[in-house]
Short mmCIF file of C-alpha atoms in Angstrom, two decimals:
data_model
loop_
_atom_site.label_atom_id
_atom_site.label_comp_id
_atom_site.label_asym_id
_atom_site.label_seq_id
_atom_site.Cartn_x
_atom_site.Cartn_y
_atom_site.Cartn_z
CA MET A 562 -64.24 -181.34 135.66
CA ASN A 563 -63.43 -182.49 139.17
CA ILE A 564 -59.79 -182.61 140.25
CA GLU A 565 -59.06 -184.77 143.25
CA VAL A 566 -55.96 -184.10 145.29
CA ALA A 567 -54.33 -187.25 146.58
CA ALA A 568 -54.12 -187.22 150.37
CA CYS A 569 -50.62 -187.21 151.78
CA PRO A 570 -50.29 -189.87 154.50
CA HIS A 571 -47.88 -187.67 156.49
CA TRP A 572 -49.92 -184.45 156.17
CA GLY A 573 -51.72 -184.79 159.52
CA ALA A 574 -48.59 -185.42 161.60
CA HIS A 575 -46.69 -182.68 159.79
CA ASN A 576 -49.50 -180.19 160.41
CA LYS A 577 -49.59 -181.05 164.10
CA ARG A 578 -45.87 -180.39 164.41
CA ILE A 579 -46.23 -177.01 162.67
CA VAL A 580 -49.20 -176.01 164.82
CA LEU A 581 -47.35 -177.09 167.96
CA ALA A 582 -44.21 -175.18 166.98
CA VAL A 583 -46.19 -172.03 166.16
CA GLY A 584 -48.13 -172.36 169.40
CA LEU A 585 -44.93 -172.67 171.43
CA ALA A 586 -43.40 -169.68 169.65
CA LEU A 587 -46.49 -167.57 170.33
CA ALA A 588 -46.51 -168.66 173.96
CA CYS A 589 -42.84 -167.68 174.32
CA VAL A 590 -43.42 -164.29 172.69
CA SER A 591 -46.50 -163.74 174.84
CA GLY A 592 -44.57 -164.79 177.96
CA LEU A 593 -41.68 -162.46 177.14
CA ALA A 594 -44.08 -159.59 176.49
CA ALA A 595 -45.86 -160.23 179.79
CA ALA A 596 -42.51 -160.42 181.61
CA LYS A 597 -41.43 -157.14 180.03
CA VAL A 598 -44.70 -155.46 181.02
CA GLY A 599 -44.38 -156.90 184.53
CA SER A 600 -40.78 -155.74 184.82
CA GLU A 601 -41.64 -152.26 183.56
CA ALA A 602 -44.52 -152.01 186.05
CA LEU A 603 -42.19 -153.08 188.87
CA ILE A 604 -39.57 -150.51 187.86
CA GLU A 605 -42.19 -147.74 187.64
CA ALA A 606 -43.60 -148.64 191.06
CA ARG A 607 -40.08 -148.77 192.52
CA GLN A 608 -39.15 -145.39 191.07
CA ALA A 609 -42.40 -143.88 192.42
CA SER A 610 -41.54 -145.32 195.83
CA MET A 611 -38.04 -143.81 195.68
CA LYS A 612 -39.52 -140.40 194.82
CA GLN A 613 -41.85 -140.63 197.81
CA MET A 614 -38.89 -141.42 200.04
CA ALA A 615 -36.86 -138.54 198.62
CA THR A 616 -39.72 -136.08 199.09
CA ALA A 617 -40.29 -137.23 202.68
CA ALA A 618 -36.58 -137.07 203.57
CA LYS A 619 -36.21 -133.63 201.99
CA SER A 620 -39.21 -132.37 203.94
CA LEU A 621 -37.87 -133.71 207.26
CA ALA A 622 -34.39 -132.31 206.66
CA GLY A 623 -35.94 -128.99 205.64
CA MET A 624 -37.88 -128.75 208.89
CA PHE A 625 -34.72 -129.21 210.92
CA ASN A 626 -32.59 -126.75 208.94
CA GLY A 627 -35.35 -124.14 208.81
CA LYS A 628 -35.93 -124.26 205.04
CA VAL A 629 -39.38 -125.81 205.50
CA PRO A 630 -41.86 -124.65 208.17
CA TYR A 631 -42.25 -127.28 210.87
CA ASP A 632 -45.65 -128.90 211.07
CA ALA A 633 -46.22 -131.80 213.48
CA ALA A 634 -48.75 -133.58 211.23
CA GLU A 635 -46.53 -133.27 208.16
CA PHE A 636 -43.57 -134.42 210.23
CA ARG A 637 -45.49 -137.55 211.24
CA ASP A 638 -46.67 -138.18 207.67
CA ALA A 639 -43.16 -137.86 206.24
CA ALA A 640 -41.69 -140.14 208.92
CA GLU A 641 -44.42 -142.74 208.31
CA THR A 642 -43.82 -142.57 204.55
CA LEU A 643 -40.14 -143.30 205.13
CA ARG A 644 -40.98 -146.18 207.47
CA ASP A 645 -43.48 -147.71 205.03
CA ARG A 646 -41.33 -147.27 201.93
CA THR A 647 -38.10 -148.51 203.52
CA GLY A 648 -39.96 -151.45 205.04
CA SER A 649 -40.82 -152.72 201.56
CA LEU A 650 -37.47 -151.80 199.99
CA LEU A 651 -36.12 -155.33 199.55
CA GLY A 652 -39.30 -156.55 197.89
CA GLU A 653 -38.97 -153.81 195.29
CA PHE A 654 -35.57 -155.08 194.11
CA PRO A 655 -36.05 -158.76 193.21
CA PHE A 656 -33.34 -160.63 191.33
CA GLY A 657 -33.23 -159.82 187.63
CA SER A 658 -35.11 -156.50 187.85
CA LEU A 659 -31.99 -154.37 187.54
CA GLY A 660 -29.94 -152.75 184.80
CA PRO A 661 -29.77 -149.50 182.82
CA LEU A 662 -33.52 -149.05 182.31
CA SER A 663 -34.25 -149.18 186.03
CA GLY A 664 -31.34 -147.14 187.31
CA ALA A 665 -30.48 -150.00 189.68
CA LYS A 666 -26.99 -151.36 189.17
CA PRO A 667 -26.38 -155.11 188.69
CA GLU A 668 -24.16 -154.85 191.79
CA ILE A 669 -27.33 -155.25 193.86
CA ASP A 670 -27.58 -158.87 192.72
CA GLN A 671 -23.82 -159.33 192.84
CA ASP A 672 -23.57 -158.09 196.44
CA ARG A 673 -26.99 -158.88 197.87
CA ARG A 674 -25.59 -159.16 201.39
CA SER A 675 -24.42 -155.54 201.50
CA PHE A 676 -27.58 -154.27 199.83
CA GLU A 677 -29.83 -156.16 202.23
CA ALA A 678 -27.82 -155.00 205.25
CA LEU A 679 -28.18 -151.40 204.12
CA ALA A 680 -31.90 -151.83 203.41
CA HIS A 681 -32.48 -153.36 206.86
CA HIS A 682 -30.47 -150.59 208.49
CA ILE A 683 -32.37 -147.75 206.86
CA ALA A 684 -35.68 -149.48 207.68
CA THR A 685 -34.63 -149.73 211.34
CA LEU A 686 -33.77 -146.02 211.42
CA ALA A 687 -37.03 -145.05 209.71
CA THR A 688 -39.05 -147.20 212.13
CA ALA A 689 -37.41 -145.48 215.10
CA LEU A 690 -38.06 -142.08 213.53
CA ALA A 691 -41.74 -142.85 212.89
CA LYS A 692 -42.12 -144.01 216.49
CA GLU A 693 -40.75 -140.70 217.75
CA ALA A 694 -42.80 -138.74 215.24
CA ALA A 695 -46.01 -140.35 216.48
CA ASN A 696 -45.78 -138.01 219.48
CA ALA A 697 -44.33 -135.04 217.63
CA PRO A 698 -44.70 -131.82 219.67
CA PRO A 699 -46.21 -128.61 218.23
CA GLN A 700 -42.70 -127.16 217.81
CA ILE A 701 -39.26 -128.67 217.35
CA ASN A 702 -37.81 -128.99 220.84
CA ALA A 703 -34.38 -129.71 222.28
CA GLU A 704 -35.13 -133.43 222.64
CA MET A 705 -35.58 -133.70 218.87
CA ARG A 706 -32.31 -131.92 218.11
CA MET A 707 -28.81 -133.33 217.86
CA GLY A 708 -26.60 -131.93 220.59
CA PRO A 709 -23.36 -130.14 219.73
CA GLY A 710 -21.37 -133.20 220.81
CA THR A 711 -23.50 -135.73 218.94
CA MET A 712 -21.30 -138.11 216.96
CA MET A 713 -22.41 -139.23 213.54
CA MET A 714 -21.80 -142.80 212.52
CA ASP A 715 -18.12 -143.57 212.04
CA GLY A 716 -17.38 -143.38 208.33
CA GLY A 717 -20.62 -141.55 207.57
CA SER A 718 -22.61 -144.60 206.51
CA LEU A 719 -23.20 -148.26 207.11
CA LEU A 720 -21.09 -149.21 204.10
CA GLY A 721 -18.25 -146.93 205.09
CA LYS A 722 -18.04 -147.53 208.81
CA ARG A 723 -15.45 -149.70 210.46
CA THR A 724 -16.68 -153.12 211.50
CA ASN A 725 -15.53 -152.61 215.09
CA ALA A 726 -17.27 -149.24 215.46
CA ALA A 727 -20.20 -149.36 217.85
CA GLU A 728 -23.46 -147.76 216.79
CA PRO A 729 -25.96 -146.41 219.29
CA ASP A 730 -29.45 -147.89 219.52
CA PRO A 731 -31.62 -145.92 217.04
CA ALA A 732 -34.45 -145.86 219.60
CA THR A 733 -32.26 -143.68 221.87
CA LEU A 734 -31.33 -141.10 219.21
CA PRO A 735 -33.03 -137.74 218.65
CA ALA A 736 -35.16 -137.35 215.53
CA GLU A 737 -32.71 -134.99 213.84
CA HIS A 738 -29.91 -137.52 214.23
CA LEU A 739 -32.08 -140.26 212.75
CA VAL A 740 -32.92 -138.06 209.76
CA HIS A 741 -29.21 -137.39 209.16
CA MET A 742 -28.39 -141.10 209.38
CA ILE A 743 -31.19 -141.95 206.95
CA LEU A 744 -29.87 -139.39 204.48
CA GLN A 745 -26.37 -140.87 204.86
CA ASP A 746 -27.70 -144.35 204.13
CA CYS A 747 -29.56 -143.05 201.07
CA THR A 748 -26.40 -141.35 199.80
CA SER A 749 -24.33 -144.49 200.38
CA CYS A 750 -26.87 -146.69 198.66
CA HIS A 751 -27.12 -144.38 195.64
CA SER A 752 -23.36 -144.05 195.27
CA ARG A 753 -22.89 -147.81 195.26
CA PHE A 754 -26.07 -149.25 193.76
CA ARG A 755 -27.63 -146.56 191.58
CA GLN A 756 -26.76 -145.44 188.07
CA LYS A 757 -28.05 -142.45 186.15
CA ILE A 758 -30.55 -143.15 183.41
CA ARG A 759 -31.57 -140.94 180.55
#
């Protein structure tokens, strides 16, 4: 016995609406998943970059304080790493890529001007250091060292210094002084814009 089902005149339009709604939902889920993967990849790349900077800065500081043997080639490599990594610093912190998972505080977006000023400053110092390191001598010499009367930046960092305090041209500073200033900027940036993550 054949049973015929009467066709519903609204069935086609109803089905199209359901298919469209499901398609939009899947697209949204897929888009969110892709955004999450993209954000996680950005955070991982940024954290790897920060580790490279920390290793380079630690190596340079170690050479000056005698905890790491000085090597001209390694000195150049570390200085170039700092220059390259600090040069791309701003691009690694786009809007909306912050929060607990990344270790970057939301204050970066809230006070972009200060963050960008600090990023530009550290990049300028690292560029000057890499330029000096390009002709690094076989041994640390007096020209690379800070003199006993060398003044550090007033306030210890860009964020802490008085607005009317003059800063010397980084290109005129000895390498050791530049390393110290870079470390100060890193400390200032971390204290203001970084949070510990599990």
